[in-house]
JSON list of C-alpha atoms and ligand atoms in Angstrom, two decimals:
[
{"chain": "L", "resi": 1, "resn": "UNK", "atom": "CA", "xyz": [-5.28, 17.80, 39.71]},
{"chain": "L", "resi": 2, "resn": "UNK", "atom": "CA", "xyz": [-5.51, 18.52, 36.11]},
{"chain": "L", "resi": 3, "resn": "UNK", "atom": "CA", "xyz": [-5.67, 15.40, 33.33]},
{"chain": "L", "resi": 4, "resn": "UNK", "atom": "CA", "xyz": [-4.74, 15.89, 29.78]},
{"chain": "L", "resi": 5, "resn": "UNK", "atom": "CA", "xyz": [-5.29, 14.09, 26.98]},
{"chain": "L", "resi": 6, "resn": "UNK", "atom": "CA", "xyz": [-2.86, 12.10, 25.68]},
{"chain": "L", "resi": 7, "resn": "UNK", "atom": "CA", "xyz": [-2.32, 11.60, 21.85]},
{"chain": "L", "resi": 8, "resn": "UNK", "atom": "CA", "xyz": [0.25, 10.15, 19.70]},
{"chain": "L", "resi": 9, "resn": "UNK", "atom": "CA", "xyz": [0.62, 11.12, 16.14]},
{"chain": "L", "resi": 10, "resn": "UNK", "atom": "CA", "xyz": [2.83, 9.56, 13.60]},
{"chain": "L", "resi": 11, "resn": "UNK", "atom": "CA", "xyz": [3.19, 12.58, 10.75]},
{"chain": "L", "resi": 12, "resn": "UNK", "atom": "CA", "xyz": [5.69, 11.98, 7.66]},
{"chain": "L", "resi": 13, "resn": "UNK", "atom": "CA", "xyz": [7.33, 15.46, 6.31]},
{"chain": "L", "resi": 14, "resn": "UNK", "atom": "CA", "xyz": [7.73, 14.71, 2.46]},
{"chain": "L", "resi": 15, "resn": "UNK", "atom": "CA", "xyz": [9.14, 17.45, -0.67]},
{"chain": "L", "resi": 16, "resn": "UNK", "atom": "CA", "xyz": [12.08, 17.59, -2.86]},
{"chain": "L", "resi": 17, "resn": "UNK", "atom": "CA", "xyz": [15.67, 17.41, -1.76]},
{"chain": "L", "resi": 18, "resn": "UNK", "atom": "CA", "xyz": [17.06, 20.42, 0.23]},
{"chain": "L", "resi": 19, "resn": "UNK", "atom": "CA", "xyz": [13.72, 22.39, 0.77]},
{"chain": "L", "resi": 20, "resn": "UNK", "atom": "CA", "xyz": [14.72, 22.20, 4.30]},
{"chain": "L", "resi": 21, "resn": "UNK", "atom": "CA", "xyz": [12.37, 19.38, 6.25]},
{"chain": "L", "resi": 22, "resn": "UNK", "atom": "CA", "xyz": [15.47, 17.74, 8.05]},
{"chain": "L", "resi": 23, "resn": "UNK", "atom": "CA", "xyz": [16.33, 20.74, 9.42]},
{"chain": "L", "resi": 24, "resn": "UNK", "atom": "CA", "xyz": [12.52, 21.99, 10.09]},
{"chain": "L", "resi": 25, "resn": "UNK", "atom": "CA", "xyz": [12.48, 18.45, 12.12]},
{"chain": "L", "resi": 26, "resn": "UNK", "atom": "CA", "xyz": [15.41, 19.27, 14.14]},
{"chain": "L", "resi": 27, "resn": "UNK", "atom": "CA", "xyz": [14.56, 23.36, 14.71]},
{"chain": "L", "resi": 28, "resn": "UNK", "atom": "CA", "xyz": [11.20, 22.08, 16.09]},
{"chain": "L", "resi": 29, "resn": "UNK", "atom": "CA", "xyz": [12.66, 19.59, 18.13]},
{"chain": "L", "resi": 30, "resn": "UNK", "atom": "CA", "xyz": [15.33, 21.90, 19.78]},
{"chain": "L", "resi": 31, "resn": "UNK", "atom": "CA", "xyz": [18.32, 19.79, 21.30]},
{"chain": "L", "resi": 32, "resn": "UNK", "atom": "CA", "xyz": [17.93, 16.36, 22.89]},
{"chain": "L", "resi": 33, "resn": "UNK", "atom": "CA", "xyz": [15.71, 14.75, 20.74]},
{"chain": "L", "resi": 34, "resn": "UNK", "atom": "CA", "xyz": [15.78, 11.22, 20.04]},
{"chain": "L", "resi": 35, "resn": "UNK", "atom": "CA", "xyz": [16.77, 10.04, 16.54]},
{"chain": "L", "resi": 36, "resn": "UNK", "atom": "CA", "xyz": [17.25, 7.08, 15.21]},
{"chain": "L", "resi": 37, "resn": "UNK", "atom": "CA", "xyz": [18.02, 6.58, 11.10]},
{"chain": "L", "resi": 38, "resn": "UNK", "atom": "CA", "xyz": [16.73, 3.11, 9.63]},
{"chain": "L", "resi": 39, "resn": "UNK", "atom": "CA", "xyz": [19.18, 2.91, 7.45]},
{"chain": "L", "resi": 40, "resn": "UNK", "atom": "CA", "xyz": [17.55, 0.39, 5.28]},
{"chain": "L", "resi": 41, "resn": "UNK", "atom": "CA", "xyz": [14.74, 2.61, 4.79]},
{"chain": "L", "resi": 42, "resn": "UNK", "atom": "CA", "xyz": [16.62, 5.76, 4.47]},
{"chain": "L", "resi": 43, "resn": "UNK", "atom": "CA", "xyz": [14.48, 7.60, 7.20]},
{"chain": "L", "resi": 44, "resn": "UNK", "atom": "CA", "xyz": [14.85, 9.52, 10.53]},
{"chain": "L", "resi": 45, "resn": "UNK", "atom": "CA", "xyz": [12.27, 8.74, 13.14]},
{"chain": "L", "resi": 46, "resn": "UNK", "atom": "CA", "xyz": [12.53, 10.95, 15.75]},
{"chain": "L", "resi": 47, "resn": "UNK", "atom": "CA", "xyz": [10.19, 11.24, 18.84]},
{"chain": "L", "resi": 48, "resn": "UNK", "atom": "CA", "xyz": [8.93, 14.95, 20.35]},
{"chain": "L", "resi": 49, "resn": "UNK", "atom": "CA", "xyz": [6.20, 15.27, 23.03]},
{"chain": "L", "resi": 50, "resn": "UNK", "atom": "CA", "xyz": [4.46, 18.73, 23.79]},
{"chain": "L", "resi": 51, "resn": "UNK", "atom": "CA", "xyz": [1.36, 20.37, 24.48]},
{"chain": "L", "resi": 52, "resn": "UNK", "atom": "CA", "xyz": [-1.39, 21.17, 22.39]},
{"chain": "L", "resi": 53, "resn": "UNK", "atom": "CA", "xyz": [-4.67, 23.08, 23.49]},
{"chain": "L", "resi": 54, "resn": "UNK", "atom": "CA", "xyz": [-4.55, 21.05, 26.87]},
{"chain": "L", "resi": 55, "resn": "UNK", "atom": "CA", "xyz": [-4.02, 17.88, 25.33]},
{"chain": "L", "resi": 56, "resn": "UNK", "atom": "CA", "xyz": [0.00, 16.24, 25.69]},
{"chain": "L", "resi": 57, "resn": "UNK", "atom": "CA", "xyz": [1.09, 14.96, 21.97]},
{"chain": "L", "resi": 58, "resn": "UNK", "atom": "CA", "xyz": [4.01, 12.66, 20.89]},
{"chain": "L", "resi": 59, "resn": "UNK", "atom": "CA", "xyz": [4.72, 13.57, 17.46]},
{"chain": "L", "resi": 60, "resn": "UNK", "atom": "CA", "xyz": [6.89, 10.61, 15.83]},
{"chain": "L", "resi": 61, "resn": "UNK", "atom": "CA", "xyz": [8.38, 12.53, 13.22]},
{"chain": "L", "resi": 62, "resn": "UNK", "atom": "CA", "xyz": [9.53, 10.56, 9.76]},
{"chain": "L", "resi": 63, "resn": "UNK", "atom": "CA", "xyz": [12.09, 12.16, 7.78]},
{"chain": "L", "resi": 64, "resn": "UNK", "atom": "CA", "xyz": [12.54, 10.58, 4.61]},
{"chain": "L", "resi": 65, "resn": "UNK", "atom": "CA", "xyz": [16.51, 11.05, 3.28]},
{"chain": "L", "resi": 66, "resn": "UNK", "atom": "CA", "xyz": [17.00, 11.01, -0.33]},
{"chain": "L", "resi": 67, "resn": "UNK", "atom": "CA", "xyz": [14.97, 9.83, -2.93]},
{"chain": "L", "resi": 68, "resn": "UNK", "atom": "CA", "xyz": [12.77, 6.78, -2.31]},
{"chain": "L", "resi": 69, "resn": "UNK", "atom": "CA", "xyz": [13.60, 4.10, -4.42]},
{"chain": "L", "resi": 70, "resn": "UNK", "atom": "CA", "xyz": [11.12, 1.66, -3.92]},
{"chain": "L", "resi": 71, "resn": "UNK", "atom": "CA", "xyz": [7.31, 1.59, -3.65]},
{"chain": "L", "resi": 72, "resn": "UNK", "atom": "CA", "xyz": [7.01, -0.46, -0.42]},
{"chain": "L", "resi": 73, "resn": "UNK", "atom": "CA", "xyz": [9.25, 2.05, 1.33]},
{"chain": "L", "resi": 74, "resn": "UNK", "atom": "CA", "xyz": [6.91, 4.39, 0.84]},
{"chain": "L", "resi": 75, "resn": "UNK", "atom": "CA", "xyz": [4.33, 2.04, 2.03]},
{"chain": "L", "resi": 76, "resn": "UNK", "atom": "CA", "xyz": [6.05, 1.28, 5.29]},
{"chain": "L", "resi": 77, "resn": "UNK", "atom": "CA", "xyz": [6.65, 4.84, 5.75]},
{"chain": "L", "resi": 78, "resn": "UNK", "atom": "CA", "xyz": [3.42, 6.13, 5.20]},
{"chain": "L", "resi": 79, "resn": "UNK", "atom": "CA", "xyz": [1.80, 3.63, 7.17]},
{"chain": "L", "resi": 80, "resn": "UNK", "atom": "CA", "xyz": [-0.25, 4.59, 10.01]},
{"chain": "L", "resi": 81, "resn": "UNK", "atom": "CA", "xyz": [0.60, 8.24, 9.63]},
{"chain": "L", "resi": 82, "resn": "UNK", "atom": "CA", "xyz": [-1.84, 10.94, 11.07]},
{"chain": "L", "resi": 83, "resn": "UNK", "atom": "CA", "xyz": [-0.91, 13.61, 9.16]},
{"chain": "L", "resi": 84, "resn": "UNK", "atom": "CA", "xyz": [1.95, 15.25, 6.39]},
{"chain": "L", "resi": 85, "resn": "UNK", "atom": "CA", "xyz": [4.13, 18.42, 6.48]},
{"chain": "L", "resi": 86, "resn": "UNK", "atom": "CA", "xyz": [4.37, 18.79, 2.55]},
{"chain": "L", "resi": 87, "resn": "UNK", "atom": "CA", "xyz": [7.66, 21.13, 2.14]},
{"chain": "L", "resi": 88, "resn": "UNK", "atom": "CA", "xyz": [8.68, 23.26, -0.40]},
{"chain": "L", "resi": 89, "resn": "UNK", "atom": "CA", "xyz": [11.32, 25.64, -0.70]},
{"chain": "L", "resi": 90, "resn": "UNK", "atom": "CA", "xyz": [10.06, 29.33, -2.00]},
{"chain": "L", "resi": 91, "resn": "UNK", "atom": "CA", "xyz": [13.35, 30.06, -3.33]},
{"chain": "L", "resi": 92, "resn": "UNK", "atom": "CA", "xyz": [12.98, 27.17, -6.16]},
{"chain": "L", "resi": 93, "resn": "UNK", "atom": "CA", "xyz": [9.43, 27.72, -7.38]},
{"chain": "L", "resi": 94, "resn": "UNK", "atom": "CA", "xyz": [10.06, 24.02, -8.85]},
{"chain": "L", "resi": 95, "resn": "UNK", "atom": "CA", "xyz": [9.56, 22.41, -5.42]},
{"chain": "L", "resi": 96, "resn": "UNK", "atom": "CA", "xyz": [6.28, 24.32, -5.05]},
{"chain": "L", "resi": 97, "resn": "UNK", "atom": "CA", "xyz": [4.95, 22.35, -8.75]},
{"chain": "L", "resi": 98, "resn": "UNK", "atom": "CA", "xyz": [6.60, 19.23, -7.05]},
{"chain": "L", "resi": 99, "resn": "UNK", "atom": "CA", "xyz": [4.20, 19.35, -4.45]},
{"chain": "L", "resi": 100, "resn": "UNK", "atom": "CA", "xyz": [0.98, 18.00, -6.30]},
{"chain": "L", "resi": 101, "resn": "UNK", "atom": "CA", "xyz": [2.72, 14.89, -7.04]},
{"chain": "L", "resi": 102, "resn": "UNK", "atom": "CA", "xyz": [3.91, 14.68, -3.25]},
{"chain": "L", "resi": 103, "resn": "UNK", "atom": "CA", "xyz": [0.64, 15.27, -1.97]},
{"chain": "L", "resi": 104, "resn": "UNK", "atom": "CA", "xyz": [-0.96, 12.64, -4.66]},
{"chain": "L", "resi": 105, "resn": "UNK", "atom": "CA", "xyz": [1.72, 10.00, -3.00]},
{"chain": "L", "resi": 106, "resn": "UNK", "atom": "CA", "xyz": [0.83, 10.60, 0.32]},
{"chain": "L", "resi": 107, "resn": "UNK", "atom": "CA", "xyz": [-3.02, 10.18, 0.18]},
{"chain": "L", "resi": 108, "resn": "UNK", "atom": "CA", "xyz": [-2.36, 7.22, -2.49]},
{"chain": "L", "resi": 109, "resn": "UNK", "atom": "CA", "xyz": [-0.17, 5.36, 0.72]},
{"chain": "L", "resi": 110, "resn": "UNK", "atom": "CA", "xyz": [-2.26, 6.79, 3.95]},
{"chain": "L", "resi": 111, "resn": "UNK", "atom": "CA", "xyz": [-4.01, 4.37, 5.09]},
{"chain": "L", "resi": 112, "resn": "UNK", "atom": "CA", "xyz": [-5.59, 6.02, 8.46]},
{"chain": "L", "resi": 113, "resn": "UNK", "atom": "CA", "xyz": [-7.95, 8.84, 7.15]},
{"chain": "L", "resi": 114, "resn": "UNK", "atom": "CA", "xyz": [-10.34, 8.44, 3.76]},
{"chain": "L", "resi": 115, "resn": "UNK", "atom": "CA", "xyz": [-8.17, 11.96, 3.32]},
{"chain": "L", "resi": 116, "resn": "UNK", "atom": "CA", "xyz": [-4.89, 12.64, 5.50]},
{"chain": "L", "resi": 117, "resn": "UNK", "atom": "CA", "xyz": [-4.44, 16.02, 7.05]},
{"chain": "L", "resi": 118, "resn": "UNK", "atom": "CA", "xyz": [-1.62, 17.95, 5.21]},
{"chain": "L", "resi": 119, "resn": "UNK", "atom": "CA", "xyz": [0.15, 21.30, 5.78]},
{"chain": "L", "resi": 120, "resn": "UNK", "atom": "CA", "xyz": [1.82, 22.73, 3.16]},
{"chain": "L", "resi": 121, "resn": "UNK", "atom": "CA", "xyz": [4.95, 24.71, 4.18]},
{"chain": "L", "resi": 122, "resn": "UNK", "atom": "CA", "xyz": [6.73, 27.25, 2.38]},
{"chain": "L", "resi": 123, "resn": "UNK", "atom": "CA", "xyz": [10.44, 27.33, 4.17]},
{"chain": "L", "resi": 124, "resn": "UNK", "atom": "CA", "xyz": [13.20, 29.63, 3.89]},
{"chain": "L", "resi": 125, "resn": "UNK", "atom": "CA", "xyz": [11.19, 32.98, 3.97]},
{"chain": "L", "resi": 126, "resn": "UNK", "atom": "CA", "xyz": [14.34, 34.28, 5.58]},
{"chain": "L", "resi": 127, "resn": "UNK", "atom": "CA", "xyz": [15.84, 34.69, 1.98]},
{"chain": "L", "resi": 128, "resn": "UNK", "atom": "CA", "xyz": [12.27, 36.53, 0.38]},
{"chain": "L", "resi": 129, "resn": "UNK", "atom": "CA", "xyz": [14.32, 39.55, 0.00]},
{"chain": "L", "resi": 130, "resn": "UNK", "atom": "CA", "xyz": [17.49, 38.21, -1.67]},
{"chain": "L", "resi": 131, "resn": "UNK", "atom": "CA", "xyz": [15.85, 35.79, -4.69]},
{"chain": "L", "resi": 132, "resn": "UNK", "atom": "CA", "xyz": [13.91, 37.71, -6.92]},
{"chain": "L", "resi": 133, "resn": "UNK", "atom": "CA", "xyz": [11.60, 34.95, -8.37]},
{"chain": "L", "resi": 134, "resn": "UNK", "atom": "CA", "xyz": [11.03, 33.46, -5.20]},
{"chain": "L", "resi": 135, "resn": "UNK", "atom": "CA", "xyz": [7.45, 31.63, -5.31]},
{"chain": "L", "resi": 136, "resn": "UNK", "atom": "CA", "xyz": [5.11, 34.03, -3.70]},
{"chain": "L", "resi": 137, "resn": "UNK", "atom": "CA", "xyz": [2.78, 33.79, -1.06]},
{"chain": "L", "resi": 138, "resn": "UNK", "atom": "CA", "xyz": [-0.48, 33.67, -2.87]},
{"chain": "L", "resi": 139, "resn": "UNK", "atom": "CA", "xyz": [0.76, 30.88, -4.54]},
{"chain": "L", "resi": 140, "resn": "UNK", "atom": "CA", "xyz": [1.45, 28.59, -2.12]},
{"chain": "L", "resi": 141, "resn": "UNK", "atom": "CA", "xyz": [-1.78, 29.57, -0.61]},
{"chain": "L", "resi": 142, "resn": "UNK", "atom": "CA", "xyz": [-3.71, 28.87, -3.79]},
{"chain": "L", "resi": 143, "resn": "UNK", "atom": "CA", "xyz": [-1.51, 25.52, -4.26]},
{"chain": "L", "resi": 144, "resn": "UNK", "atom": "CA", "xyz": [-2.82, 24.62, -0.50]},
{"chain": "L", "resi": 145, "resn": "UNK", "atom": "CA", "xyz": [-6.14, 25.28, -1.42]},
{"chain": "L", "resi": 146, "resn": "UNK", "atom": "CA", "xyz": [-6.74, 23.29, -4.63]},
{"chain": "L", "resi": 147, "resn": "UNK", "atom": "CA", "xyz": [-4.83, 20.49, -2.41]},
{"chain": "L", "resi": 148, "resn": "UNK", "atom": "CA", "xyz": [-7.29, 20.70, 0.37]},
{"chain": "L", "resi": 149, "resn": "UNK", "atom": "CA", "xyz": [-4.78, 21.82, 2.68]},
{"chain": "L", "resi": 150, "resn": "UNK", "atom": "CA", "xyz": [-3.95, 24.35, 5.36]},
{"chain": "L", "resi": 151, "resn": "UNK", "atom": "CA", "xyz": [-0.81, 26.51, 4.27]},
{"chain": "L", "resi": 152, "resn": "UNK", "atom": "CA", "xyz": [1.91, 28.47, 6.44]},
{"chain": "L", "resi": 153, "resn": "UNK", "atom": "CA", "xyz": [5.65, 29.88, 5.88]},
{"chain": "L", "resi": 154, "resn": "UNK", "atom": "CA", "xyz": [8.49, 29.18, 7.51]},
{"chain": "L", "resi": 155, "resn": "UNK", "atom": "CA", "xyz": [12.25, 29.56, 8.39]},
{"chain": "L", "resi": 156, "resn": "UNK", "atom": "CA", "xyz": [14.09, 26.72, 10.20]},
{"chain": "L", "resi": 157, "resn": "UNK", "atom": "CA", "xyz": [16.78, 29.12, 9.95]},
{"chain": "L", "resi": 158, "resn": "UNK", "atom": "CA", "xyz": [15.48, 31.66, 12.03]},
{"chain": "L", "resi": 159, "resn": "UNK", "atom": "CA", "xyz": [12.31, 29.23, 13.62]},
{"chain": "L", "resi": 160, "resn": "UNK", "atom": "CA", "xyz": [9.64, 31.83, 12.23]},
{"chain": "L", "resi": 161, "resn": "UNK", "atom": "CA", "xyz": [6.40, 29.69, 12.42]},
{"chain": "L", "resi": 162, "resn": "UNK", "atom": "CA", "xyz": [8.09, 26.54, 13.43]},
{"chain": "L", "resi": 163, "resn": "UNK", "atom": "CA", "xyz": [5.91, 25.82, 16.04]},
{"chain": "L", "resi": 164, "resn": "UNK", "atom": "CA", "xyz": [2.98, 26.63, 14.01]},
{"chain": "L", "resi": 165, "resn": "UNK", "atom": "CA", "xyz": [3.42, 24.22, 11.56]},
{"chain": "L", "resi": 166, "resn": "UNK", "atom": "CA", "xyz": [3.21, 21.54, 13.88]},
{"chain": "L", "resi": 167, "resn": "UNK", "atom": "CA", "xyz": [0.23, 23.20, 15.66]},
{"chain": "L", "resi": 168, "resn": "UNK", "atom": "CA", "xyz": [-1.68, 23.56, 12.36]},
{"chain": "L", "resi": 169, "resn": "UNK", "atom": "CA", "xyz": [-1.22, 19.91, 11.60]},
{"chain": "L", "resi": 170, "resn": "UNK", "atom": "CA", "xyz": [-1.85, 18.77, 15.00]},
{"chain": "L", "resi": 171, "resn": "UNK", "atom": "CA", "xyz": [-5.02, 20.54, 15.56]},
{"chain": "L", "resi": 172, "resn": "UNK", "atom": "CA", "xyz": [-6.10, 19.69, 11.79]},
{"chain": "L", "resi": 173, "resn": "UNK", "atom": "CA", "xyz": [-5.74, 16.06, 12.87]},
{"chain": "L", "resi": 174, "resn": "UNK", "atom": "CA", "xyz": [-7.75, 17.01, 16.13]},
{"chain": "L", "resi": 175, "resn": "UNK", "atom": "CA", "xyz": [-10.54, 17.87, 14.02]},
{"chain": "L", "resi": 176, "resn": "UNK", "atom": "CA", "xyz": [-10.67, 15.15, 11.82]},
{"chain": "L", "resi": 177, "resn": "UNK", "atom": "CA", "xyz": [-10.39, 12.83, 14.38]},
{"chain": "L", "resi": 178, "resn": "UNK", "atom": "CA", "xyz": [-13.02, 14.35, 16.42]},
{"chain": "L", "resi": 179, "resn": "UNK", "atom": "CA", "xyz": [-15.50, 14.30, 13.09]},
{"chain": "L", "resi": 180, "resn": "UNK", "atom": "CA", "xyz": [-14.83, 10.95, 12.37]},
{"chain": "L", "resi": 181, "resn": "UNK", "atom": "CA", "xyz": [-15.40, 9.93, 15.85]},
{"chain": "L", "resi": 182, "resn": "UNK", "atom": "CA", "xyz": [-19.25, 11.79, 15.77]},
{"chain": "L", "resi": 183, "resn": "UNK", "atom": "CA", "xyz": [-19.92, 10.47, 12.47]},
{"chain": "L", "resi": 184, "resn": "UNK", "atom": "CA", "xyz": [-19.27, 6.47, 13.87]},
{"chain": "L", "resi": 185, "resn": "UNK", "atom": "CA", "xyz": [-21.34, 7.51, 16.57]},
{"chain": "L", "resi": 186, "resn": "UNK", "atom": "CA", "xyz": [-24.61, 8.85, 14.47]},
{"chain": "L", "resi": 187, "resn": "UNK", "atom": "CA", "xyz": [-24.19, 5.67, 12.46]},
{"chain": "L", "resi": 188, "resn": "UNK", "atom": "CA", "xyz": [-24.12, 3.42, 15.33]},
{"chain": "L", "resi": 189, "resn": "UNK", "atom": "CA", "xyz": [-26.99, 5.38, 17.25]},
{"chain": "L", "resi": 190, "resn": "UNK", "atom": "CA", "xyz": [-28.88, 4.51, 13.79]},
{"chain": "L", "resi": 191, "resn": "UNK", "atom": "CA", "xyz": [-28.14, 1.02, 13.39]},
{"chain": "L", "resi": 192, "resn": "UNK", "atom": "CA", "xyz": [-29.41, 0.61, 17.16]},
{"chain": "L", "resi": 193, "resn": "UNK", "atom": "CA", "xyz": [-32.89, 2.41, 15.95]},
{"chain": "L", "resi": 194, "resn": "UNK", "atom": "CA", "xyz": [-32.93, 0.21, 12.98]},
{"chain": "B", "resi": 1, "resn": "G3D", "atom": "P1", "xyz": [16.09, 18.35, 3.23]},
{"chain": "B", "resi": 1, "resn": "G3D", "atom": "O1", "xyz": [16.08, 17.60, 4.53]},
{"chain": "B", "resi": 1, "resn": "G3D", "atom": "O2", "xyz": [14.73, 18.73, 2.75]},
{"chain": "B", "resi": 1, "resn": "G3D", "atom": "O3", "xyz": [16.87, 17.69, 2.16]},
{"chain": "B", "resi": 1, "resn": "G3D", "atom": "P2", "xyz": [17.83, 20.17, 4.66]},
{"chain": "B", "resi": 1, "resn": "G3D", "atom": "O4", "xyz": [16.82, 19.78, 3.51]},
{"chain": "B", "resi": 1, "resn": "G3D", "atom": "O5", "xyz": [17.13, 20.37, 5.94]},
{"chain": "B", "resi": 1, "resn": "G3D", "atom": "O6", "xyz": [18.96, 19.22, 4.64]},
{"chain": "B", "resi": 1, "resn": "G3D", "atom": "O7", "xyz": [18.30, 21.61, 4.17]},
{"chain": "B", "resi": 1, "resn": "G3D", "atom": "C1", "xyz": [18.95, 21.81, 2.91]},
{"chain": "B", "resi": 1, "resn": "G3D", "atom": "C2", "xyz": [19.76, 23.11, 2.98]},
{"chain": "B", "resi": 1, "resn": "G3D", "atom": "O8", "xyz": [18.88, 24.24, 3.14]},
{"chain": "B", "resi": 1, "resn": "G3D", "atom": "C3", "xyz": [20.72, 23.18, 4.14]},
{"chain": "B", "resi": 1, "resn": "G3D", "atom": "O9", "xyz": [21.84, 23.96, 3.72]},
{"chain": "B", "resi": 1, "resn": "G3D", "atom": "C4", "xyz": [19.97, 23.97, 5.19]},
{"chain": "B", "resi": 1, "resn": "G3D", "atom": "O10", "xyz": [20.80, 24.63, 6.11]},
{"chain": "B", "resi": 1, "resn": "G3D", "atom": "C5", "xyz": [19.24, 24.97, 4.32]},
{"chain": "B", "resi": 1, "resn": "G3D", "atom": "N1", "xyz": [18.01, 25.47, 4.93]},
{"chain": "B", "resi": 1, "resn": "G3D", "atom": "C6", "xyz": [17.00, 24.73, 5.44]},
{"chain": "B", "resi": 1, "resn": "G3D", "atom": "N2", "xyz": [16.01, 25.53, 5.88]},
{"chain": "B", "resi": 1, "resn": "G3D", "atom": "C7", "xyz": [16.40, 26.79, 5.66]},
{"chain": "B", "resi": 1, "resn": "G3D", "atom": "C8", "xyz": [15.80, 28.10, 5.91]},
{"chain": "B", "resi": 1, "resn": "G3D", "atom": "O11", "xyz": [14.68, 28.24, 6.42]},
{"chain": "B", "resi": 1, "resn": "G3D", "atom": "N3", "xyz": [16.52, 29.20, 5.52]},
{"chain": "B", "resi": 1, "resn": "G3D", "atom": "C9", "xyz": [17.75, 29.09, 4.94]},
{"chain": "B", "resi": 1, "resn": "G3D", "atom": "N4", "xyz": [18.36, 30.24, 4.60]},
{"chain": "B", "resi": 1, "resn": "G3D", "atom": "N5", "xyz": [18.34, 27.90, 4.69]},
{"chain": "B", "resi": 1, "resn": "G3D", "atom": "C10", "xyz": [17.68, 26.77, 5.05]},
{"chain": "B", "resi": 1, "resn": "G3D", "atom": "P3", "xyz": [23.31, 23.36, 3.59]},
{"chain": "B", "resi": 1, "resn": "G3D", "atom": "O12", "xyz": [24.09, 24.51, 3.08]},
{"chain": "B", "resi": 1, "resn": "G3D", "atom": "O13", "xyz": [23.66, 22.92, 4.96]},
{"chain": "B", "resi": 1, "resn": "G3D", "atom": "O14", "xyz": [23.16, 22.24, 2.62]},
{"chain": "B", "resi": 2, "resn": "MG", "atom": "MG1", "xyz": [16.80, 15.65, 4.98]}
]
C-alpha cells in the first residue's frame, strides 16, 4: 500500500486586468471544478486536488475579479496564502512594470512565510509572433529575479506550461516549508542544550 502526503495550499493569482489569470485558473483546472464567487469580495475560490512528486495537493485557488477596492479585501484574501501566481500579459509590456507593485502587495498582506513563494508568469506566448513589442523573455526573467522569484511562460489558450506553473509554485512552497521546518528544529534542539 502506498501513502502520500497530503498538503493543502491556499495560493492567490494577482496582475492587472485581462492578463489572463481567470482563464489560467480554469485551463488548469480542466472541467468540473468547483467554483464559488464571494461576491462581496469580488473573488473566485475554486478547489483542485492533484499530485505532486508523490505527495496529493489541494490547491484552493483565489481569483481576484476587478480591481480591489478596499485594503481589508486584500487582507482577507491574502490571508493564509502559501504561495502567488503573479501574472502578466507579454503582449502589454505595462502589466510586466505592474508587477513590482503586485508583488510588493502580496508580501506586504502574507502573513504565512517571512517571504511568500511567488511565480511570475508571462501568459499569452501564443501571440509572440503577432505583437511586435511584446515584453521579451529575458525580461520577465530578469523582473523574476530582482523579485526573488521563479519565472515561466504560458498560454491558457493553448495550456503550454499550465501545469508547470502550478508545479513550480507548489514545489517552491515544498521547499520553503521543508526549510522552515529544519530551521525550528535546530533552534529547538539548541534551546534543549541550553
Ligand atoms: P483576467 O482574469 O486576468 O482579467 P481573463 O483575464 O482570463 O479574463 O482573460 C482576458 C482575455 O485574454 C480573454 O479574452 C481571454 O480569452 C484572453 N486570454 C487569456 N489568456 C490568453 C492566452 O494565453 N492567449 C490568448 N491569445 N488569449 C488569452 P476575451 O476576448 O474573452 O476578453
Ligand atoms: Mg478574471
Amino acid at each position: 500500500m502506498c501513502f502520500m502526503s497530503k498538503y493543502i495550499f491556499k495560493i492567490v493569482l494577482v496582475g492587472d486586468g485581462a492578463v489572463g489569470k481567470t482563464s489560467i485558473r480554469r485551463r488548469y483546472m480542466g472541467a468540473g471544478f468547483k467554483a464559488d464567487l464571494m461576491a462581496t469580495m469580488g473573488a473566485d475560490f475554486a478547489f483542485f486536488r492533484t499530485e505532486i512528486d508523490g505527495n496529493e495537493v489541494e490547491f484552493q485557488i483565489w481569483d481576484l475579479a476587478g480591481q480591489p477596492a478596499f485594503r481589508n479585501v486584500m487582507k482577507a484574501y491574502f490571508k493564509g496564502s502559501m504561495g502567488c501566481l503573479a501574472v502578466y500579459d507579454i503582449t502589454q509590456p505595462k502589466t510586466l512594470e505592474d508587477i513590482d507593485s503586485w508583488v510588493q502587495e502580496v508580501h506586504s498582506h502574507a502573513d504565512t512565510f517571512p517571504e511568500l513563494p511567488v511565480v511570475i508568469i508571462g501568459n499569452k506566448i501564443d501571440l509572440r509572433e503577432e505583437i511586435p513589442n511584446s515584453a521579451k523573455t529575458m525580461h520577465g526573467f530578469i523582473k523574476a529575479k530582482s523579485l526573488n522569484a521563479d519565472f515561466i511562460e504560458t498560454s491558457a489558450k493553448t495550456g503550454e506550461n499550465i501545469t508547470e506553473a502550478f508545479t513550480t509554485l507548489a514545489r517552491q512552497i515544498f521547499s520553503k516549508t521543508s526549510k522552515l521546518r529544519d530551521e525550528w528544529r535546530n533552534s529547538h534542539d539548541f534551546l534543549k542544550k541550553g
